[in-house]
Amino acid sequence: MPFLNLSLYNFRNLKNDTIDLLSKEVYFVGENGQGKSNLLEALYMSSYGNSFRTNSDSEIIKNGEKVYKIRALFREESQATQNISVLYENSKKKIEKNCKKIHDRKELINTIPCVLFCHDDLAFAVGEPERRRFFIDQSLSMYDVLYLDFLRRYKKVLKNRNTILKEKKYEMLDIYNQQLIENGLVIQKKRKDMIFQFNEIFGKLYEKISGIEGVSINYEPSWKEVEDEVGKHFPTPEEIFSLLKEKEMQDKIMETTLSGPHRDRIKFIKDKKPFIPSASTGQRRLISLLLRTAQAVFYTKMTGKKPVLLMDDVMLELDPEKRKKLTALLPEYDQIFCTFLPGEPYENYMHEGTKIYFLDKGEWHE
């Protein structure tokens, strides 16, 4: 069971104290603005080193203070107990695992695999293409550390290539083209393989809850696949290099790179047609919820490990029947944390040993 307890100091509006999390299921109940989501945010930061709500650490500190600290104690499947701390002081953040400084956040991802369900997940269905690429990249990096390395290198090369396009210093273009292709092709191949396997899980889940069959995720790579007598396959590095040279003048005019994995499209389709434009609000919300559910199932399939689920007020927009079905189809988990408003029927979801904390103005009690 991963999280044993969580200690907080000057974090948001929460009191400075340690909360006992030694239960397979933990519910946080309270009105809006009382600190429920803040507790999930602290757990998420213990798992990933950053917040899912802001990119600015200064927004996390309690008003009037200059430092915050999170410490999480958790137990791995091997029963080894680990200690994670996140300290923000003097405008710098330091993350430690067992009192040793972590220099790369991917060390945390491999330690506490958390799957977060939150309202902003709706952007995976209706938001910008970047949000869907983020979801696929996150799902991949949860179990494939090498993918994260390729993605980081690609983004660094892309940034450098865009810089020389803006500065009109074109001498290095061919070198950056080669590096872009080297990392970009791996990214596209891994995305394609992942989405193919992911669809096996996602499509079945969506049909079970909504009754609508045939909804799937369609991957449209920017460097389009070619078809020959053997079948469909990604173009060779030489073919992509020629493509980049063809688009070079347009890139120079626009001062940015117009092709590559950062331009990939990921869409939801049914009967070979886009599904989102005709989907109802409830159907779109359901897609976002089931993407996270499938993410957890897929992680377990690829690693054999169960994730920790963080669910932040995500079932409010579903009707009672769909809530019941979704709850029944939740993936296997090591631990689950849910937030509820006082009027919600959270008693219906409880099991023996479920721990409930009631929150009011940043303070909690069982």
GROMACS .gro file of C-alpha atoms in nm:
model
  366
    1MET     CA    1   0.000   0.000   0.000
    2PRO     CA    2   0.185   0.315  -0.120
    3PHE     CA    3   0.095   0.622   0.089
    4LEU     CA    4   0.120   0.581   0.465
    5ASN     CA    5   0.107   0.945   0.569
    6LEU     CA    6   0.152   1.297   0.435
    7SER     CA    7   0.311   1.588   0.622
    8LEU     CA    8   0.245   1.946   0.515
    9TYR     CA    9   0.406   2.279   0.600
   10ASN     CA   10   0.273   2.610   0.459
   11PHE     CA   11   0.105   2.426   0.170
   12ARG     CA   12  -0.191   2.622   0.027
   13ASN     CA   13  -0.453   2.685   0.296
   14LEU     CA   14  -0.397   2.351   0.472
   15LYS     CA   15  -0.293   2.327   0.835
   16ASN     CA   16   0.065   2.230   0.918
   17ASP     CA   17   0.024   1.872   1.029
   18THR     CA   18   0.054   1.506   0.929
   19ILE     CA   19  -0.245   1.318   0.793
   20ASP     CA   20  -0.273   0.941   0.830
   21LEU     CA   21  -0.338   0.771   0.494
   22LEU     CA   22  -0.300   0.408   0.597
   23SER     CA   23  -0.607   0.275   0.416
   24LYS     CA   24  -0.677   0.131   0.072
   25GLU     CA   25  -0.954   0.390   0.023
   26VAL     CA   26  -0.946   0.747   0.154
   27TYR     CA   27  -1.228   0.998   0.099
   28PHE     CA   28  -1.199   1.374   0.150
   29VAL     CA   29  -1.541   1.533   0.205
   30GLY     CA   30  -1.615   1.906   0.225
   31GLU     CA   31  -1.763   2.210   0.057
   32ASN     CA   32  -1.579   2.377  -0.230
   33GLY     CA   33  -1.272   2.576  -0.128
   34GLN     CA   34  -1.206   2.388   0.198
   35GLY     CA   35  -0.888   2.208   0.087
   36LYS     CA   36  -0.994   1.873  -0.062
   37SER     CA   37  -0.820   1.927  -0.396
   38ASN     CA   38  -0.517   2.071  -0.216
   39LEU     CA   39  -0.460   1.736  -0.047
   40LEU     CA   40  -0.476   1.556  -0.383
   41GLU     CA   41  -0.237   1.816  -0.524
   42ALA     CA   42   0.014   1.743  -0.246
   43LEU     CA   43  -0.010   1.369  -0.316
   44TYR     CA   44   0.037   1.431  -0.688
   45MET     CA   45   0.344   1.646  -0.620
   46SER     CA   46   0.488   1.365  -0.410
   47SER     CA   47   0.451   1.140  -0.714
   48TYR     CA   48   0.559   1.369  -0.998
   49GLY     CA   49   0.743   1.660  -0.837
   50ASN     CA   50   0.511   1.923  -0.983
   51SER     CA   51   0.151   2.039  -0.951
   52PHE     CA   52  -0.139   1.954  -1.182
   53ARG     CA   53  -0.298   2.294  -1.108
   54THR     CA   54  -0.019   2.549  -1.164
   55ASN     CA   55   0.330   2.585  -1.307
   56SER     CA   56   0.419   2.846  -1.047
   57ASP     CA   57   0.543   2.715  -0.711
   58SER     CA   58   0.499   3.060  -0.558
   59GLU     CA   59   0.120   3.015  -0.594
   60ILE     CA   60   0.133   2.708  -0.370
   61ILE     CA   61   0.281   2.875  -0.062
   62LYS     CA   62   0.041   2.976   0.213
   63ASN     CA   63  -0.025   3.352   0.211
   64GLY     CA   64   0.241   3.550   0.397
   65GLU     CA   65   0.496   3.266   0.399
   66LYS     CA   66   0.812   3.211   0.193
   67VAL     CA   67   0.861   2.836   0.207
   68TYR     CA   68   0.651   2.522   0.177
   69LYS     CA   69   0.733   2.157   0.234
   70ILE     CA   70   0.564   1.826   0.157
   71ARG     CA   71   0.681   1.495   0.298
   72ALA     CA   72   0.521   1.166   0.195
   73LEU     CA   73   0.591   0.827   0.345
   74PHE     CA   74   0.492   0.532   0.131
   75ARG     CA   75   0.553   0.160   0.096
   76GLU     CA   76   0.637  -0.013  -0.231
   77GLU     CA   77   0.510  -0.357  -0.332
   78SER     CA   78   0.841  -0.499  -0.209
   79GLN     CA   79   0.743  -0.360   0.137
   80ALA     CA   80   1.039  -0.121   0.127
   81THR     CA   81   0.941   0.211   0.286
   82GLN     CA   82   1.039   0.528   0.098
   83ASN     CA   83   1.045   0.891   0.202
   84ILE     CA   84   0.979   1.169  -0.049
   85SER     CA   85   1.012   1.536   0.034
   86VAL     CA   86   0.946   1.845  -0.179
   87LEU     CA   87   1.089   2.169  -0.041
   88TYR     CA   88   1.042   2.514  -0.196
   89GLU     CA   89   1.262   2.783  -0.045
   90ASN     CA   90   1.434   3.096  -0.179
   91SER     CA   91   1.247   3.054  -0.510
   92LYS     CA   92   1.405   2.711  -0.563
   93LYS     CA   93   1.255   2.364  -0.538
   94LYS     CA   94   1.444   2.065  -0.402
   95ILE     CA   95   1.313   1.709  -0.422
   96GLU     CA   96   1.461   1.430  -0.212
   97LYS     CA   97   1.406   1.056  -0.199
   98ASN     CA   98   1.528   0.896   0.121
   99CYS     CA   99   1.729   1.210   0.202
  100LYS     CA  100   1.911   1.204  -0.135
  101LYS     CA  101   1.850   1.485  -0.382
  102ILE     CA  102   1.670   1.385  -0.701
  103HIS     CA  103   1.803   1.549  -1.016
  104ASP     CA  104   1.548   1.402  -1.259
  105ARG     CA  105   1.176   1.379  -1.184
  106LYS     CA  106   1.147   1.055  -1.381
  107GLU     CA  107   1.292   0.884  -1.072
  108LEU     CA  108   0.965   0.972  -0.897
  109ILE     CA  109   0.742   0.852  -1.181
  110ASN     CA  110   0.890   0.505  -1.143
  111THR     CA  111   0.835   0.515  -0.767
  112ILE     CA  112   0.469   0.618  -0.717
  113PRO     CA  113   0.259   0.571  -1.032
  114CYS     CA  114  -0.042   0.800  -0.981
  115VAL     CA  115  -0.333   0.835  -1.222
  116LEU     CA  116  -0.519   1.162  -1.174
  117PHE     CA  117  -0.887   1.212  -1.263
  118CYS     CA  118  -0.985   1.581  -1.262
  119HIS     CA  119  -1.224   1.825  -1.429
  120ASP     CA  120  -0.951   1.959  -1.662
  121ASP     CA  121  -0.929   1.615  -1.825
  122LEU     CA  122  -1.222   1.726  -2.041
  123ALA     CA  123  -0.959   1.903  -2.253
  124PHE     CA  124  -0.841   1.560  -2.371
  125ALA     CA  125  -1.173   1.532  -2.555
  126VAL     CA  126  -1.252   1.891  -2.659
  127GLY     CA  127  -0.929   2.088  -2.606
  128GLU     CA  128  -0.634   2.172  -2.828
  129PRO     CA  129  -0.440   1.887  -3.001
  130GLU     CA  130  -0.153   1.953  -2.760
  131ARG     CA  131  -0.365   1.825  -2.470
  132ARG     CA  132  -0.432   1.490  -2.640
  133ARG     CA  133  -0.063   1.455  -2.725
  134PHE     CA  134   0.014   1.526  -2.358
  135PHE     CA  135  -0.216   1.244  -2.248
  136ILE     CA  136  -0.055   0.992  -2.485
  137ASP     CA  137   0.295   1.105  -2.386
  138GLN     CA  138   0.212   1.080  -2.016
  139SER     CA  139   0.065   0.731  -2.060
  140LEU     CA  140   0.381   0.619  -2.239
  141SER     CA  141   0.629   0.777  -1.999
  142MET     CA  142   0.462   0.612  -1.698
  143TYR     CA  143   0.616   0.279  -1.799
  144ASP     CA  144   0.875   0.366  -2.067
  145VAL     CA  145   1.153   0.586  -1.929
  146LEU     CA  146   1.337   0.578  -2.261
  147TYR     CA  147   1.038   0.740  -2.429
  148LEU     CA  148   1.065   1.033  -2.189
  149ASP     CA  149   1.431   1.074  -2.288
  150PHE     CA  150   1.347   1.075  -2.661
  151LEU     CA  151   1.067   1.327  -2.600
  152ARG     CA  152   1.294   1.560  -2.405
  153ARG     CA  153   1.567   1.546  -2.671
  154TYR     CA  154   1.311   1.610  -2.945
  155LYS     CA  155   1.172   1.916  -2.766
  156LYS     CA  156   1.522   2.054  -2.712
  157VAL     CA  157   1.614   2.010  -3.080
  158LEU     CA  158   1.279   2.161  -3.186
  159LYS     CA  159   1.337   2.466  -2.965
  160ASN     CA  160   1.686   2.515  -3.112
  161ARG     CA  161   1.561   2.472  -3.468
  162ASN     CA  162   1.284   2.727  -3.414
  163THR     CA  163   1.535   2.970  -3.265
  164ILE     CA  164   1.762   2.963  -3.571
  165LEU     CA  165   1.458   3.004  -3.795
  166LYS     CA  166   1.359   3.318  -3.604
  167GLU     CA  167   1.716   3.448  -3.605
  168LYS     CA  168   1.760   3.354  -3.973
  169LYS     CA  169   2.081   3.160  -3.898
  170TYR     CA  170   2.022   2.870  -4.133
  171GLU     CA  171   2.370   2.711  -4.137
  172MET     CA  172   2.271   2.454  -3.870
  173LEU     CA  173   1.938   2.353  -4.025
  174ASP     CA  174   2.059   2.024  -4.175
  175ILE     CA  175   2.215   1.916  -3.845
  176TYR     CA  176   1.896   1.993  -3.653
  177ASN     CA  177   1.692   1.818  -3.922
  178GLN     CA  178   1.887   1.496  -3.865
  179GLN     CA  179   1.844   1.518  -3.488
  180LEU     CA  180   1.474   1.599  -3.524
  181ILE     CA  181   1.425   1.292  -3.743
  182GLU     CA  182   1.633   1.065  -3.520
  183ASN     CA  183   1.420   1.136  -3.212
  184GLY     CA  184   1.091   1.214  -3.386
  185LEU     CA  185   1.062   0.883  -3.567
  186VAL     CA  186   1.100   0.691  -3.241
  187ILE     CA  187   0.828   0.907  -3.082
  188GLN     CA  188   0.585   0.847  -3.367
  189LYS     CA  189   0.645   0.471  -3.370
  190LYS     CA  190   0.598   0.444  -2.994
  191ARG     CA  191   0.281   0.657  -3.007
  192LYS     CA  192   0.136   0.440  -3.284
  193ASP     CA  193   0.209   0.114  -3.100
  194MET     CA  194   0.074   0.250  -2.772
  195ILE     CA  195  -0.253   0.381  -2.924
  196PHE     CA  196  -0.311   0.049  -3.103
  197GLN     CA  197  -0.292  -0.139  -2.772
  198PHE     CA  198  -0.474   0.135  -2.577
  199ASN     CA  199  -0.774   0.118  -2.811
  200GLU     CA  200  -0.835  -0.245  -2.711
  201ILE     CA  201  -0.905  -0.121  -2.357
  202PHE     CA  202  -1.067   0.217  -2.421
  203GLY     CA  203  -1.322   0.108  -2.685
  204LYS     CA  204  -1.457  -0.176  -2.470
  205LEU     CA  205  -1.487   0.049  -2.163
  206TYR     CA  206  -1.676   0.316  -2.355
  207GLU     CA  207  -1.922   0.063  -2.497
  208LYS     CA  208  -1.986  -0.097  -2.155
  209ILE     CA  209  -2.081   0.233  -1.990
  210SER     CA  210  -2.240   0.432  -2.274
  211GLY     CA  211  -2.381   0.152  -2.488
  212ILE     CA  212  -2.214   0.313  -2.790
  213GLU     CA  213  -1.983   0.078  -2.979
  214GLY     CA  214  -1.706   0.152  -3.225
  215VAL     CA  215  -1.559   0.464  -3.057
  216SER     CA  216  -1.181   0.462  -3.087
  217ILE     CA  217  -0.872   0.683  -3.089
  218ASN     CA  218  -0.726   0.764  -3.431
  219TYR     CA  219  -0.360   0.862  -3.466
  220GLU     CA  220  -0.262   1.091  -3.754
  221PRO     CA  221   0.117   1.140  -3.752
  222SER     CA  222   0.254   1.459  -3.903
  223TRP     CA  223   0.513   1.259  -4.097
  224LYS     CA  224   0.249   1.051  -4.270
  225GLU     CA  225   0.284   0.680  -4.324
  226VAL     CA  226   0.346   0.549  -4.676
  227GLU     CA  227   0.182   0.243  -4.826
  228ASP     CA  228   0.345  -0.010  -5.058
  229GLU     CA  229   0.309  -0.379  -5.140
  230VAL     CA  230   0.424  -0.468  -4.787
  231GLY     CA  231   0.170  -0.243  -4.616
  232LYS     CA  232   0.169   0.085  -4.425
  233HIS     CA  233   0.490   0.203  -4.259
  234PHE     CA  234   0.658   0.524  -4.152
  235PRO     CA  235   0.879   0.694  -4.410
  236THR     CA  236   1.254   0.638  -4.393
  237PRO     CA  237   1.484   0.902  -4.237
  238GLU     CA  238   1.595   0.995  -4.589
  239GLU     CA  239   1.236   1.050  -4.702
  240ILE     CA  240   1.160   1.267  -4.399
  241PHE     CA  241   1.478   1.467  -4.458
  242SER     CA  242   1.357   1.537  -4.813
  243LEU     CA  243   1.017   1.639  -4.673
  244LEU     CA  244   1.180   1.885  -4.433
  245LYS     CA  245   1.384   2.033  -4.719
  246GLU     CA  246   1.065   2.076  -4.924
  247LYS     CA  247   0.899   2.261  -4.636
  248GLU     CA  248   1.211   2.460  -4.550
  249MET     CA  249   1.105   2.777  -4.729
  250GLN     CA  250   0.766   2.772  -4.558
  251ASP     CA  251   0.937   2.713  -4.220
  252LYS     CA  252   1.161   3.015  -4.284
  253ILE     CA  253   0.865   3.236  -4.372
  254MET     CA  254   0.665   3.124  -4.066
  255GLU     CA  255   0.979   3.113  -3.847
  256THR     CA  256   0.874   2.782  -3.694
  257THR     CA  257   0.886   2.407  -3.765
  258LEU     CA  258   0.564   2.305  -3.938
  259SER     CA  259   0.603   1.925  -3.937
  260GLY     CA  260   0.700   1.661  -3.685
  261PRO     CA  261   0.551   1.480  -3.382
  262HIS     CA  262   0.468   1.815  -3.220
  263ARG     CA  263   0.209   1.849  -3.499
  264ASP     CA  264   0.060   1.499  -3.466
  265ARG     CA  265  -0.319   1.478  -3.449
  266ILE     CA  266  -0.509   1.245  -3.217
  267LYS     CA  267  -0.885   1.222  -3.270
  268PHE     CA  268  -1.185   1.023  -3.147
  269ILE     CA  269  -1.376   0.855  -3.426
  270LYS     CA  270  -1.683   0.638  -3.477
  271ASP     CA  271  -1.768   0.471  -3.808
  272LYS     CA  272  -1.458   0.639  -3.955
  273LYS     CA  273  -1.603   0.984  -3.877
  274PRO     CA  274  -1.508   1.239  -3.604
  275PHE     CA  275  -1.709   1.160  -3.291
  276ILE     CA  276  -1.659   1.469  -3.072
  277PRO     CA  277  -1.848   1.727  -3.287
  278SER     CA  278  -2.173   1.531  -3.256
  279ALA     CA  279  -2.117   1.397  -2.902
  280SER     CA  280  -2.320   1.534  -2.611
  281THR     CA  281  -2.157   1.703  -2.310
  282GLY     CA  282  -2.207   1.386  -2.107
  283GLN     CA  283  -2.048   1.170  -2.378
  284ARG     CA  284  -1.747   1.402  -2.393
  285ARG     CA  285  -1.708   1.399  -2.016
  286LEU     CA  286  -1.731   1.021  -2.021
  287ILE     CA  287  -1.448   1.005  -2.276
  288SER     CA  288  -1.220   1.201  -2.042
  289LEU     CA  289  -1.305   0.976  -1.746
  290LEU     CA  290  -1.254   0.655  -1.942
  291LEU     CA  291  -0.925   0.776  -2.086
  292ARG     CA  292  -0.793   0.792  -1.729
  293THR     CA  293  -0.950   0.456  -1.645
  294ALA     CA  294  -0.790   0.300  -1.952
  295GLN     CA  295  -0.460   0.469  -1.862
  296ALA     CA  296  -0.460   0.288  -1.527
  297VAL     CA  297  -0.555  -0.047  -1.685
  298PHE     CA  298  -0.292  -0.003  -1.954
  299TYR     CA  299  -0.023   0.079  -1.696
  300THR     CA  300  -0.101  -0.242  -1.506
  301LYS     CA  301  -0.098  -0.441  -1.830
  302MET     CA  302   0.246  -0.307  -1.925
  303THR     CA  303   0.412  -0.325  -1.583
  304GLY     CA  304   0.216  -0.572  -1.372
  305LYS     CA  305   0.187  -0.300  -1.104
  306LYS     CA  306  -0.127  -0.133  -0.972
  307PRO     CA  307  -0.143   0.248  -0.971
  308VAL     CA  308  -0.267   0.494  -0.709
  309LEU     CA  309  -0.588   0.669  -0.822
  310LEU     CA  310  -0.656   1.036  -0.740
  311MET     CA  311  -1.016   1.133  -0.821
  312ASP     CA  312  -1.105   1.501  -0.784
  313ASP     CA  313  -1.483   1.568  -0.807
  314VAL     CA  314  -1.498   1.383  -1.140
  315MET     CA  315  -1.837   1.212  -1.125
  316LEU     CA  316  -2.053   1.518  -1.059
  317GLU     CA  317  -2.164   1.553  -1.422
  318LEU     CA  318  -2.258   1.187  -1.471
  319ASP     CA  319  -2.609   1.060  -1.412
  320PRO     CA  320  -2.650   0.804  -1.128
  321GLU     CA  321  -2.659   0.505  -1.364
  322LYS     CA  322  -2.331   0.599  -1.535
  323ARG     CA  323  -2.170   0.671  -1.195
  324LYS     CA  324  -2.263   0.321  -1.083
  325LYS     CA  325  -2.122   0.164  -1.399
  326LEU     CA  326  -1.801   0.368  -1.385
  327THR     CA  327  -1.743   0.279  -1.020
  328ALA     CA  328  -1.787  -0.090  -1.103
  329LEU     CA  329  -1.538  -0.066  -1.390
  330LEU     CA  330  -1.263   0.118  -1.202
  331PRO     CA  331  -0.932  -0.058  -1.259
  332GLU     CA  332  -0.744  -0.247  -0.991
  333TYR     CA  333  -0.554  -0.006  -0.770
  334ASP     CA  334  -0.315  -0.010  -0.479
  335GLN     CA  335  -0.490   0.286  -0.322
  336ILE     CA  336  -0.760   0.538  -0.413
  337PHE     CA  337  -0.820   0.896  -0.295
  338CYS     CA  338  -1.154   1.064  -0.378
  339THR     CA  339  -1.300   1.408  -0.308
  340PHE     CA  340  -1.673   1.456  -0.252
  341LEU     CA  341  -1.914   1.735  -0.170
  342PRO     CA  342  -2.119   1.673   0.149
  343GLY     CA  343  -2.440   1.606  -0.046
  344GLU     CA  344  -2.292   1.337  -0.269
  345PRO     CA  345  -2.380   0.970  -0.201
  346TYR     CA  346  -2.022   0.873  -0.117
  347GLU     CA  347  -2.154   0.617   0.132
  348ASN     CA  348  -2.263   0.408  -0.168
  349TYR     CA  349  -1.900   0.369  -0.281
  350MET     CA  350  -1.750   0.283   0.058
  351HIS     CA  351  -1.599  -0.051   0.150
  352GLU     CA  352  -1.487  -0.199   0.479
  353GLY     CA  353  -1.191   0.003   0.606
  354THR     CA  354  -1.260   0.316   0.399
  355LYS     CA  355  -1.117   0.618   0.579
  356ILE     CA  356  -1.315   0.944   0.559
  357TYR     CA  357  -1.181   1.290   0.640
  358PHE     CA  358  -1.409   1.594   0.662
  359LEU     CA  359  -1.243   1.922   0.567
  360ASP     CA  360  -1.331   2.273   0.679
  361LYS     CA  361  -1.110   2.581   0.620
  362GLY     CA  362  -0.800   2.371   0.558
  363GLU     CA  363  -0.842   2.154   0.868
  364TRP     CA  364  -0.944   1.789   0.869
  365HIS     CA  365  -1.092   1.537   1.107
  366GLU     CA  366  -1.200   1.172   1.075
   0.00000   0.00000   0.00000
